Amino acid sequence: MSAKPDSSSVNSLTVLKLSQSEFTEEPLDLGDPPPNWLQDGSVGALCVYNSQDSKHPSSFALSHANSDAVGKVDVVSDSRNIKKLLKMPYSPSHVSMAVHRVNQTLLIDEFSHSVSASSGSSFDQMCKEGKLPNVERRRKNPAHVQHKALYSKLLYHNVETAPVPDLIPLPYHTTNDGSSTAKPETPELPTDRNEKEYDSTLTNYQSESHTSDFVFPCQPDMPKPRFTQSVTWEFEDIRMLLGSSLPIFGNDSHPAVSIRLCDTNKPITVLTGLDYWLDNLMCNVPQVAMCYHLNGIVQRYEVIDTEDIPQLDNSKFSPQVVYDVAQNILSFLKANCTKEGHTYWLFKGSGEDVVKLYDLTSLCYDKPGSHEQNPFSTPVAILLYQVAKNMLQTCASKSEHELASAKCLLENCIKLLDVKMHPELITSAFYLLSELYLFGSVVDGTAKASNDEDANNNTSTDNEGIHAFEGDEILNVDLASNTESASTSNSVCVSMLKDGRLIPTPNKLFHLVLGDCVQRSNTALDYIAKAFVSAEMILESDTQYLTIERLFKRAAFAYCNLAEEQLLSQQYGSCLWFSRNSVRCLECCGHLQVPNDDIGGEEDELVVHQRAWLCCGDVHSLVAKTTNFPHGFADKCDNGDNINPIVAAIHQWSKDLPENKSICLKFHDDLAATLKASVESYKHAEACGKKGNFFIIQKRLGNAWNELGVYYMKKTLVMDYAENVKLVEKYWKSSYTCLTDGLACFDVCSDIPNKALVSANLGRLMRQCAAVFSTLAANQLEEFSQQEKVYYDKAISYYQGALQILKNRNSYAEIWTSIQNDLSGVCFTYGTMLQDRAPLSRLPPQEIEREVLQILLKSLQHTEPEIPFCAVGSSRHILFCLRAGDGHYRLASLYHHSIRSGSATQLKVKQARGQAEKHYKKAINSYLLEHHYWKILQVHIEYASLLELYGAKPKSPQMILKYLSECKVVLEIHLSDNSSSDADQPLSVAEKDLPNKLLDILTCKIRQCLKELVAINVKKSCSNEVLKRLYATSLKTNTEEKDTKILSRQLCNLLADINIKYLKLESYSS
């Protein structure tokens, strides 16, 4: 047992310096006051001051001053109350204590007549009816008053004349501004407590004026502890926080010593020795100086070690008995004082051996129809609130048990308070509960609120006058004689229920099932709604404005959480409703204009604002893409009837929003308005700063701009430019503005793929503008215009810029291929238009040819490299092969035309012939990749025409016929292809008769070659006969046949005969 204090380590907070004449043997008359008596800070007065004279219970003042200790210590009390409990086995005096439970800690205070028996109260009535015992009044003892006066003078005699200033707090009163100041008048020697002070002060515990600098959640004004020191006393395994006013002196020879005044004619009793021993143990004082006097004249001093006090003559007692008493009382109280907020009364009558415990809350104050206020309710509630607030704000990582405890403390606090009397405190409690659910990160489950080991394996015993605690409100504890004898007949100890067993108490569990984000946010909103109701009862002031502003901020955060969850569930109507409420809550905060408010916590106001606008933008963007737009969402956009107090507060404190904000908080029937609302929402989110989701917002804003730009672009496709010139050009400008703004957003966040795609969309817009003017010019048979050229050049520039952004196809292959396809397509169209509608009035033919060559070659540069990366037979592979073939065919035709026109020199003709042959062959190879046989046939015919221009005349027909015989392979491919009909093969509707034309031209060329060969080989009878028969066969070919399959088969047979009967024969003969 820790009965021996360490003289080298004194935990007392107040040590007074002994005077030079310490423990003097010189006669000293205590009847004569020393010169410094009750002066210089009233040191001696407070050393014997009765701390329970305060209007407020001392344990509550101690708990508020040391709120971190609540829940970690077993007991908080005035040291004299603990001494009175521990001396019960030795004292016949009555004991009356009020006990309250806060978390794991018991608060014990004296329960006097002035507190309990106000006239007409339920308690007073039950006492008169004999249902409760009468509380004994404290009577003044003249001898005790005289002893206190002598003791006070003795203490001042032993203090040096220059005491340490502010060593002990002065008696104070609270001024209007809440500060504590010393009373200016000369203090008088304290007397016993004036019972009239108590009356109804406890019920007005928070009646003092608040300071002008109100904080939220509120910090109630609390009295300071009226002790000279607060000590944490560990008595074996019991840990107590005690307030003590024990005067402790010290000097070089005696580091810490307490001084006691004793009458020489009166021996020290067990109770006196126990009192001295406990005081020194509690304050860790190793020695006591006994000052013996005779009629006020000091006779001698005797210094005794604390550990020797239990062995003094006439005052022997067993420390083990004291410990057993402490352990039994604590176990008894912890096992049965289980309800936070309830007032328990521990009572033992004078000369009785039974201690009874009453639940006064259930007996007197919570009866049906009773509106009487428990005098302890307000201080208990304030302490519950303070402990919970401290627990939530000081714990960096909150455990399940801590969050569960804080929740229970706050809920019990609210139950104890009258909202009309304490609206600020109730509002703050609801606010903290909402924060617990919004920011408490704890696994679902339950937490135990009491020490279960105190109640394990216990069973009740039926005894007369003893009842089960959960059913009734009274518990008895018998006091029986201890086996260890003592010099007094009152040497007794506590025995629980005579047989040493505790009354069983069911394990007290309180549940804190936080659930998922939706459940937590909804619960938080319920608390915030209740807080708004109580906040309206606060008088209009900065206090009310600050409170409401904080509530709006927390409501905005909860609404924002719900909006994000609804967005994930694709509940767009509910999401927009929650987002709208979040935004409007924050707008209300701005209208309240509370200065210098820093809400702190996990979420900053701007970040919450940003998240809410982000949800609005997401809703509009997603709704615009749904198939049932805009129906099916607007009817779900008002589902908040269960939290009307918050909505009502929004209507009360909000103002009309500007148009650019209001359009974002509702659905629209028009797609353009929806996309604009999306853009505006993201812009508002962007305006909240670069915190939180800034780069995500930039990406989504860029996407919204792009969607709106594409919408305007598509809008012009269905419009006739000639009839709606201004409107179409307006949409073009709007589309261009949106797309460039989107490009800027993606540039800020360095989003490479989206930046490239928006740049490609700008190219597509320019291409669309050029196409409109091309269509108009083509319909009017006009030349290629300068306006078309400008738009095509811009389109190519934007597409090339997109490729430069991507750099290569490695990272974004699909996007790269798509842009390559668009770029090659616009180049091919550009070159084709420039070639077919050459602007001869503005440019010379040579320059036009040069531009066409450059543009078509650029188209091939972006087409042919992509063919190997496309799957054979895919639509993209077919398109690339066709475009590559068409490009080479057009280039070959361009060189062919220059030869045919005769404008080139002999050298250039030779170069042009080589280029034409090269591109004709490349065109055939490209067409062969996807069996474009009509295109191949067309190239063969064109190539044959080229051979006619520069071939040697005698051999030219034979050479041409030999080349035309290669068309047999193409015709065989056509005959073997059963996948599609002839009508499907042409590239456009305008060329439906192309196959017949090509077959007719091929037939004619074969006839012409055979006819010329017949004329040339007239002297060669053998060859001539063969040629005549072949020519006759060609004449039988029916060019009027519409079925290309039949005509192709006839030509196939003819070419086979030519190859076998003539060409091979000629090769052998040569």
mmCIF file of C-alpha atoms in Angstrom, residues 933-935 937-939 941 993-1003 1051:
data_model
loop_
_atom_site.group_PDB
_atom_site.id
_atom_site.type_symbol
_atom_site.label_atom_id
_atom_site.label_comp_id
_atom_site.label_asym_id
_atom_site.label_seq_id
_atom_site.Cartn_x
_atom_site.Cartn_y
_atom_site.Cartn_z
ATOM 1 C CA TYR A 933 -12.191 -4.618 -108.115
ATOM 2 C CA TRP A 934 -14.077 -1.881 -109.924
ATOM 3 C CA LYS A 935 -11.470 0.618 -108.746
ATOM 4 C CA LEU A 937 -10.419 -2.169 -113.242
ATOM 5 C CA GLN A 938 -10.650 1.589 -113.631
ATOM 6 C CA VAL A 939 -6.934 1.976 -112.900
ATOM 7 C CA ILE A 941 -8.037 1.070 -118.094
ATOM 8 C CA ASP A 993 -23.647 2.444 -113.516
ATOM 9 C CA LEU A 994 -19.833 2.610 -113.185
ATOM 10 C CA PRO A 995 -19.319 -1.189 -113.467
ATOM 11 C CA ASN A 996 -21.201 -1.348 -116.752
ATOM 12 C CA LYS A 997 -19.292 1.645 -118.109
ATOM 13 C CA LEU A 998 -15.968 0.143 -117.140
ATOM 14 C CA LEU A 999 -16.826 -3.224 -118.665
ATOM 15 C CA ASP A 1000 -18.008 -1.485 -121.839
ATOM 16 C CA ILE A 1001 -14.774 0.537 -122.064
ATOM 17 C CA LEU A 1002 -12.713 -2.596 -121.481
ATOM 18 C CA THR A 1003 -14.586 -4.427 -124.237
ATOM 19 C CA LEU A 1051 -14.881 -10.877 -120.944
#
